[in-house]
């Protein structure tokens, strides 16, 4: 039986789509929940992050900056100096937003340190980041780092120069929404004025060594699952010309599957029971999930039977079509969200952010520096926007001024579906992603054009049953 794409492929694609939405929706939810700004400019901030990376990856295509280029993807000493200064200024600017000169002197560290030590540490980190960008250019990693630190410093300016002014006047939420729309148009058409309206793209080396041969991580691979009499076989296939050849074949007997499954369930249950009733970064459900995945991965690696033969007959077969790049985006999104989870649950800043989210007035009375909290929220939003924008541009192989705006509806759907909270936005984003992909698979005759409408149908159905969102009020 030949393997064909089916429901499993739609689910995996939905998880990838959900991860892309979550990278944008997380920052959007933070600003919406804590700063009380329904930021319709957030999609355009993703676009700004994607375009900012071009200064490192393809400097010869950036207007004005191309005067400092010495060749394709190359800049001279003056161009390198500009990149160094912008990168270092991004790091120092991000710290400055946390409290001005006092923050540069270490006031945000939470411990008393000599002013000179704090200034030296911040200066050293800024110089190291600047050097990494200059020495790494035009590599994609250096471009991503440059966009990351630049937006970390630029995005909080929206709070200090615009939104804070309106918040201090105690304006209605509807007016704040209109202000964010105005900011969105300014950012979008500012980008178009500088970069023009033509489609751009990154130049990236996409081939890496794998199992003794080259592997292009942007090209789709076929993950074929075969249910046979003896157990389960997973074949990772690659299309080469007219032929489809196996890269790796993993085989498991029914006994091996049973052992791994029971071990995974047992360890997950034990981890959940051990962490039940305790408060911390790793709660019972997260502990169960992480430990179960670890056992599943270790068991799968230890028991697989290698080979190159793909079963000619099978009881059932299905195919997942995806690329290592898409799977990498899922991993990157999970790492970013894990870092944010640690920040919110295990740091003083995170506790202050949660307190400000619950009641900003009470947080101020209790002595929490809510202005620093607000700036931290916008910094994190900018960092997520940079990562999301650059990865979107890389994934779609095109960068346009509507890159982030096209994702804005899905991001807002994820935030509202989840209940306008960080954790709700993450969950809501994956629900939206699954609804978009599984919906067009399950409903005959629907094309990809209907992905967003299907997601909004799911949004309406959930809100009819639970108006506060999936995790709202919990």
PDB file of N, CA and C in Angstrom, residues 384-426:
ATOM      1  N   UNK A 384      10.068  38.868  20.190  1.00  0.00           N
ATOM      2  CA  UNK A 384       9.264  37.836  19.527  1.00  0.00           C
ATOM      3  C   UNK A 384       8.911  38.261  18.100  1.00  0.00           C
ATOM      4  N   UNK A 385       8.634  39.548  17.901  1.00  0.00           N
ATOM      5  CA  UNK A 385       8.311  40.034  16.558  1.00  0.00           C
ATOM      6  C   UNK A 385       9.491  39.859  15.617  1.00  0.00           C
ATOM      7  N   UNK A 386      10.698  40.107  16.111  1.00  0.00           N
ATOM      8  CA  UNK A 386      11.894  39.949  15.271  1.00  0.00           C
ATOM      9  C   UNK A 386      12.066  38.498  14.834  1.00  0.00           C
ATOM     10  N   UNK A 387      11.985  37.578  15.801  1.00  0.00           N
ATOM     11  CA  UNK A 387      12.136  36.161  15.473  1.00  0.00           C
ATOM     12  C   UNK A 387      11.037  35.712  14.517  1.00  0.00           C
ATOM     13  N   UNK A 388       9.793  36.081  14.832  1.00  0.00           N
ATOM     14  CA  UNK A 388       8.684  35.673  13.985  1.00  0.00           C
ATOM     15  C   UNK A 388       8.781  36.236  12.584  1.00  0.00           C
ATOM     16  N   UNK A 389       9.138  37.512  12.458  1.00  0.00           N
ATOM     17  CA  UNK A 389       9.225  38.133  11.146  1.00  0.00           C
ATOM     18  C   UNK A 389      10.318  37.532  10.282  1.00  0.00           C
ATOM     19  N   UNK A 390      11.492  37.336  10.851  1.00  0.00           N
ATOM     20  CA  UNK A 390      12.607  36.771  10.081  1.00  0.00           C
ATOM     21  C   UNK A 390      12.301  35.338   9.652  1.00  0.00           C
ATOM     22  N   UNK A 391      11.741  34.547  10.562  1.00  0.00           N
ATOM     23  CA  UNK A 391      11.426  33.157  10.219  1.00  0.00           C
ATOM     24  C   UNK A 391      10.304  33.083   9.182  1.00  0.00           C
ATOM     25  N   UNK A 392       9.346  34.017   9.246  1.00  0.00           N
ATOM     26  CA  UNK A 392       8.308  34.066   8.218  1.00  0.00           C
ATOM     27  C   UNK A 392       8.914  34.354   6.845  1.00  0.00           C
ATOM     28  N   UNK A 393       9.800  35.351   6.795  1.00  0.00           N
ATOM     29  CA  UNK A 393      10.443  35.689   5.536  1.00  0.00           C
ATOM     30  C   UNK A 393      11.252  34.543   4.973  1.00  0.00           C
ATOM     31  N   UNK A 394      11.919  33.794   5.846  1.00  0.00           N
ATOM     32  CA  UNK A 394      12.727  32.656   5.415  1.00  0.00           C
ATOM     33  C   UNK A 394      11.831  31.510   4.948  1.00  0.00           C
ATOM     34  N   UNK A 395      10.771  31.240   5.723  1.00  0.00           N
ATOM     35  CA  UNK A 395       9.893  30.115   5.399  1.00  0.00           C
ATOM     36  C   UNK A 395       9.181  30.327   4.071  1.00  0.00           C
ATOM     37  N   UNK A 396       8.655  31.527   3.848  1.00  0.00           N
ATOM     38  CA  UNK A 396       7.886  31.801   2.634  1.00  0.00           C
ATOM     39  C   UNK A 396       8.758  32.207   1.452  1.00  0.00           C
ATOM     40  N   UNK A 397      10.069  32.371   1.681  1.00  0.00           N
ATOM     41  CA  UNK A 397      11.019  32.747   0.623  1.00  0.00           C
ATOM     42  C   UNK A 397      10.636  34.042  -0.067  1.00  0.00           C
ATOM     43  N   UNK A 398       9.930  34.910   0.647  1.00  0.00           N
ATOM     44  CA  UNK A 398       9.587  36.216   0.097  1.00  0.00           C
ATOM     45  C   UNK A 398       9.277  37.164   1.245  1.00  0.00           C
ATOM     46  N   UNK A 399       9.708  38.414   1.077  1.00  0.00           N
ATOM     47  CA  UNK A 399       9.485  39.440   2.083  1.00  0.00           C
ATOM     48  C   UNK A 399       8.762  40.595   1.403  1.00  0.00           C
ATOM     49  N   UNK A 400       7.551  40.864   1.849  1.00  0.00           N
ATOM     50  CA  UNK A 400       6.764  41.967   1.305  1.00  0.00           C
ATOM     51  C   UNK A 400       6.267  42.828   2.460  1.00  0.00           C
ATOM     52  N   UNK A 401       5.740  43.997   2.151  1.00  0.00           N
ATOM     53  CA  UNK A 401       5.287  44.896   3.215  1.00  0.00           C
ATOM     54  C   UNK A 401       4.036  44.359   3.911  1.00  0.00           C
ATOM     55  N   UNK A 402       3.367  43.375   3.330  1.00  0.00           N
ATOM     56  CA  UNK A 402       2.181  42.780   3.956  1.00  0.00           C
ATOM     57  C   UNK A 402       2.496  41.472   4.657  1.00  0.00           C
ATOM     58  N   UNK A 403       3.772  41.164   4.834  1.00  0.00           N
ATOM     59  CA  UNK A 403       4.173  39.880   5.402  1.00  0.00           C
ATOM     60  C   UNK A 403       3.528  39.643   6.767  1.00  0.00           C
ATOM     61  N   UNK A 404       3.679  40.594   7.695  1.00  0.00           N
ATOM     62  CA  UNK A 404       3.122  40.422   9.023  1.00  0.00           C
ATOM     63  C   UNK A 404       1.639  40.701   9.087  1.00  0.00           C
ATOM     64  N   UNK A 405       1.179  41.646   8.278  1.00  0.00           N
ATOM     65  CA  UNK A 405      -0.243  41.992   8.287  1.00  0.00           C
ATOM     66  C   UNK A 405      -1.098  40.800   7.876  1.00  0.00           C
ATOM     67  N   UNK A 406      -0.601  39.984   6.954  1.00  0.00           N
ATOM     68  CA  UNK A 406      -1.358  38.807   6.513  1.00  0.00           C
ATOM     69  C   UNK A 406      -1.552  37.804   7.643  1.00  0.00           C
ATOM     70  N   UNK A 407      -0.720  37.864   8.662  1.00  0.00           N
ATOM     71  CA  UNK A 407      -0.825  36.948   9.802  1.00  0.00           C
ATOM     72  C   UNK A 407      -1.588  37.571  10.970  1.00  0.00           C
ATOM     73  N   UNK A 408      -1.919  38.857  10.859  1.00  0.00           N
ATOM     74  CA  UNK A 408      -2.498  39.580  11.996  1.00  0.00           C
ATOM     75  C   UNK A 408      -3.842  39.001  12.438  1.00  0.00           C
ATOM     76  N   UNK A 409      -4.720  38.671  11.483  1.00  0.00           N
ATOM     77  CA  UNK A 409      -6.021  38.117  11.845  1.00  0.00           C
ATOM     78  C   UNK A 409      -5.876  36.808  12.600  1.00  0.00           C
ATOM     79  N   UNK A 410      -4.968  35.951  12.137  1.00  0.00           N
ATOM     80  CA  UNK A 410      -4.745  34.677  12.830  1.00  0.00           C
ATOM     81  C   UNK A 410      -4.179  34.908  14.223  1.00  0.00           C
ATOM     82  N   UNK A 411      -3.296  35.891  14.386  1.00  0.00           N
ATOM     83  CA  UNK A 411      -2.733  36.182  15.700  1.00  0.00           C
ATOM     84  C   UNK A 411      -3.809  36.669  16.661  1.00  0.00           C
ATOM     85  N   UNK A 412      -4.648  37.593  16.210  1.00  0.00           N
ATOM     86  CA  UNK A 412      -5.725  38.083  17.070  1.00  0.00           C
ATOM     87  C   UNK A 412      -6.724  36.979  17.389  1.00  0.00           C
ATOM     88  N   UNK A 413      -6.986  36.108  16.424  1.00  0.00           N
ATOM     89  CA  UNK A 413      -7.883  34.978  16.678  1.00  0.00           C
ATOM     90  C   UNK A 413      -7.316  34.087  17.783  1.00  0.00           C
ATOM     91  N   UNK A 414      -5.997  33.818  17.733  1.00  0.00           N
ATOM     92  CA  UNK A 414      -5.362  33.011  18.766  1.00  0.00           C
ATOM     93  C   UNK A 414      -5.428  33.666  20.131  1.00  0.00           C
ATOM     94  N   UNK A 415      -5.186  34.982  20.181  1.00  0.00           N
ATOM     95  CA  UNK A 415      -5.206  35.708  21.451  1.00  0.00           C
ATOM     96  C   UNK A 415      -6.605  35.709  22.055  1.00  0.00           C
ATOM     97  N   UNK A 416      -7.612  36.025  21.257  1.00  0.00           N
ATOM     98  CA  UNK A 416      -8.987  36.105  21.761  1.00  0.00           C
ATOM     99  C   UNK A 416      -9.521  34.715  22.100  1.00  0.00           C
ATOM    100  N   UNK A 417      -9.214  33.744  21.263  1.00  0.00           N
ATOM    101  CA  UNK A 417      -9.654  32.372  21.519  1.00  0.00           C
ATOM    102  C   UNK A 417      -9.090  31.851  22.832  1.00  0.00           C
ATOM    103  N   UNK A 418      -7.825  32.197  23.110  1.00  0.00           N
ATOM    104  CA  UNK A 418      -7.197  31.710  24.335  1.00  0.00           C
ATOM    105  C   UNK A 418      -7.664  32.437  25.579  1.00  0.00           C
ATOM    106  N   UNK A 419      -8.181  33.657  25.444  1.00  0.00           N
ATOM    107  CA  UNK A 419      -8.660  34.373  26.614  1.00  0.00           C
ATOM    108  C   UNK A 419      -7.828  35.586  26.967  1.00  0.00           C
ATOM    109  N   UNK A 420      -7.119  36.160  26.007  1.00  0.00           N
ATOM    110  CA  UNK A 420      -6.300  37.367  26.192  1.00  0.00           C
ATOM    111  C   UNK A 420      -5.344  37.203  27.373  1.00  0.00           C
ATOM    112  N   UNK A 421      -4.531  36.185  27.312  1.00  0.00           N
ATOM    113  CA  UNK A 421      -3.449  35.962  28.271  1.00  0.00           C
ATOM    114  C   UNK A 421      -2.326  35.268  27.519  1.00  0.00           C
ATOM    115  N   UNK A 422      -1.134  35.277  28.087  1.00  0.00           N
ATOM    116  CA  UNK A 422       0.010  34.702  27.377  1.00  0.00           C
ATOM    117  C   UNK A 422      -0.191  33.216  27.122  1.00  0.00           C
ATOM    118  N   UNK A 423      -0.519  32.480  28.174  1.00  0.00           N
ATOM    119  CA  UNK A 423      -0.685  31.036  28.020  1.00  0.00           C
ATOM    120  C   UNK A 423      -1.907  30.719  27.165  1.00  0.00           C
ATOM    121  N   UNK A 424      -2.949  31.524  27.309  1.00  0.00           N
ATOM    122  CA  UNK A 424      -4.122  31.329  26.469  1.00  0.00           C
ATOM    123  C   UNK A 424      -3.813  31.586  25.005  1.00  0.00           C
ATOM    124  N   UNK A 425      -2.986  32.607  24.728  1.00  0.00           N
ATOM    125  CA  UNK A 425      -2.624  32.924  23.346  1.00  0.00           C
ATOM    126  C   UNK A 425      -1.818  31.792  22.721  1.00  0.00           C
ATOM    127  N   UNK A 426      -0.947  31.176  23.502  1.00  0.00           N
ATOM    128  CA  UNK A 426      -0.160  30.053  22.979  1.00  0.00           C
ATOM    129  C   UNK A 426      -1.082  28.897  22.618  1.00  0.00           C
TER     130      UNK A 426
END
